[in-house]
């Protein structure tokens, strides 16, 4: 009840962030229901249907990451003065944030269920594709005319709000050190330790993909259906993507070190120190964004090499959900970093720093990140597609 009251009285921008989580959950729920509808319509191809369902884990993970990013920037999840006296300590605030996330994700999956049933024709309307003959999503792909296992459908879509709520609770859990409870991650200038492991995993993934790739002239059918892809190639690609995610904080820290190299001026020194301090907060979302961008680039290259296999509607929906989630998550982390530096920024303004100088520092940080992360993302994508198109 408290979560609903806070949702009613929240700021419009905060409500917009929560609605983005609802939209992501709706897209993921629709993909899960589409996989279930395909299984109901084609009981003989259980392996194909299971593979379709397993591919929904990528939008599910992206939705959970977006939910965590939105919860971290939600003012209701922060410990304010007087909340502890009212019985809302750090643990209850974490529970409140997880409950709010579950409510908005549940709203999204319910919307996806209504749309799915309407397209199938189960709500008394004509199934899509039956009237016009061809639409973006044909009724045959949704299993129209075949009974839908309601218990299985409800169990599958309930996984989405449950996963988002658990991820939110784990991310916002209070940290206890020496008897004190602290809900904020302290800023540190220590170098993250995940860069060597990330590089090793990315290299191992690319090696596995090169070893298990098809012979010359055979193409990985990523442009249409991912189901027919060789397992070794997909496992290597996933391992390389995980390596990029793990290396993200170290790469952000490295960008700060490059800005501070040599004899930096005040502007470069300020920008570099900020990147070093915020590497733990910005690294993982940027690493996920780089991994997804690498996969999208590689898929585009393979699609150009095999244009006879067009993108399916569910592939497009899943890619849109993942891209939107990781992009918004990265932007949310940047806003969280800006909010964490609000006191330092105010101090610099009192010392005489102009807004133009602060904007130049922001542009310099963004340029350094692009120069470090951009070529690396392109290199991983090119090396991933090299054994498949040559």
mmCIF file of N, CA, C and O in Angstrom, residues 61 87 91 112 124 198 219 233 269 272 323 337 348 356:
data_model
loop_
_atom_site.group_PDB
_atom_site.id
_atom_site.type_symbol
_atom_site.label_atom_id
_atom_site.label_comp_id
_atom_site.label_asym_id
_atom_site.label_seq_id
_atom_site.Cartn_x
_atom_site.Cartn_y
_atom_site.Cartn_z
ATOM 1 N N UNK A 61 17.177 -10.377 -18.770
ATOM 2 C CA UNK A 61 18.326 -9.803 -18.061
ATOM 3 C C UNK A 61 18.408 -8.298 -18.278
ATOM 4 O O UNK A 61 18.728 -7.537 -17.350
ATOM 5 N N UNK A 87 10.032 4.019 11.236
ATOM 6 C CA UNK A 87 10.093 2.581 11.012
ATOM 7 C C UNK A 87 10.572 2.169 9.643
ATOM 8 O O UNK A 87 10.537 0.987 9.306
ATOM 9 N N UNK A 91 16.651 -1.624 5.579
ATOM 10 C CA UNK A 91 16.120 -2.903 5.101
ATOM 11 C C UNK A 91 14.701 -2.746 4.566
ATOM 12 O O UNK A 91 14.337 -3.326 3.539
ATOM 13 N N UNK A 112 1.111 -7.032 -21.526
ATOM 14 C CA UNK A 112 1.562 -7.927 -22.596
ATOM 15 C C UNK A 112 0.622 -9.113 -22.757
ATOM 16 O O UNK A 112 0.370 -9.571 -23.880
ATOM 17 N N UNK A 124 -12.291 -12.365 -28.253
ATOM 18 C CA UNK A 124 -13.482 -12.112 -29.056
ATOM 19 C C UNK A 124 -13.227 -11.341 -30.318
ATOM 20 O O UNK A 124 -14.146 -11.110 -31.100
ATOM 21 N N UNK A 198 38.265 -9.757 -17.313
ATOM 22 C CA UNK A 198 37.419 -9.458 -18.458
ATOM 23 C C UNK A 198 38.134 -9.668 -19.773
ATOM 24 O O UNK A 198 37.568 -10.231 -20.720
ATOM 25 N N UNK A 219 27.481 -19.497 -43.009
ATOM 26 C CA UNK A 219 27.211 -18.306 -42.219
ATOM 27 C C UNK A 219 26.388 -18.652 -41.004
ATOM 28 O O UNK A 219 25.503 -19.509 -41.060
ATOM 29 N N UNK A 233 29.749 -21.583 -31.122
ATOM 30 C CA UNK A 233 29.890 -20.192 -31.559
ATOM 31 C C UNK A 233 29.127 -19.261 -30.631
ATOM 32 O O UNK A 233 29.631 -18.208 -30.209
ATOM 33 N N UNK A 269 42.812 17.033 -15.451
ATOM 34 C CA UNK A 269 42.952 16.403 -14.147
ATOM 35 C C UNK A 269 41.587 16.198 -13.489
ATOM 36 O O UNK A 269 41.301 15.131 -12.921
ATOM 37 N N UNK A 272 39.741 13.381 -15.434
ATOM 38 C CA UNK A 272 40.316 12.068 -15.173
ATOM 39 C C UNK A 272 40.008 11.554 -13.780
ATOM 40 O O UNK A 272 39.679 10.366 -13.595
ATOM 41 N N UNK A 323 18.255 -3.254 -26.539
ATOM 42 C CA UNK A 323 18.940 -1.998 -26.832
ATOM 43 C C UNK A 323 18.392 -0.847 -25.999
ATOM 44 O O UNK A 323 19.156 -0.039 -25.446
ATOM 45 N N UNK A 337 25.612 9.202 -11.269
ATOM 46 C CA UNK A 337 26.955 9.732 -11.014
ATOM 47 C C UNK A 337 26.928 11.248 -10.869
ATOM 48 O O UNK A 337 27.611 11.817 -10.002
ATOM 49 N N UNK A 348 32.880 23.494 -6.471
ATOM 50 C CA UNK A 348 33.642 24.074 -7.573
ATOM 51 C C UNK A 348 33.020 25.375 -8.057
ATOM 52 O O UNK A 348 33.739 26.324 -8.400
ATOM 53 N N UNK A 356 30.605 26.755 -18.095
ATOM 54 C CA UNK A 356 31.247 26.362 -19.348
ATOM 55 C C UNK A 356 32.397 25.392 -19.097
ATOM 56 O O UNK A 356 32.581 24.413 -19.836
#
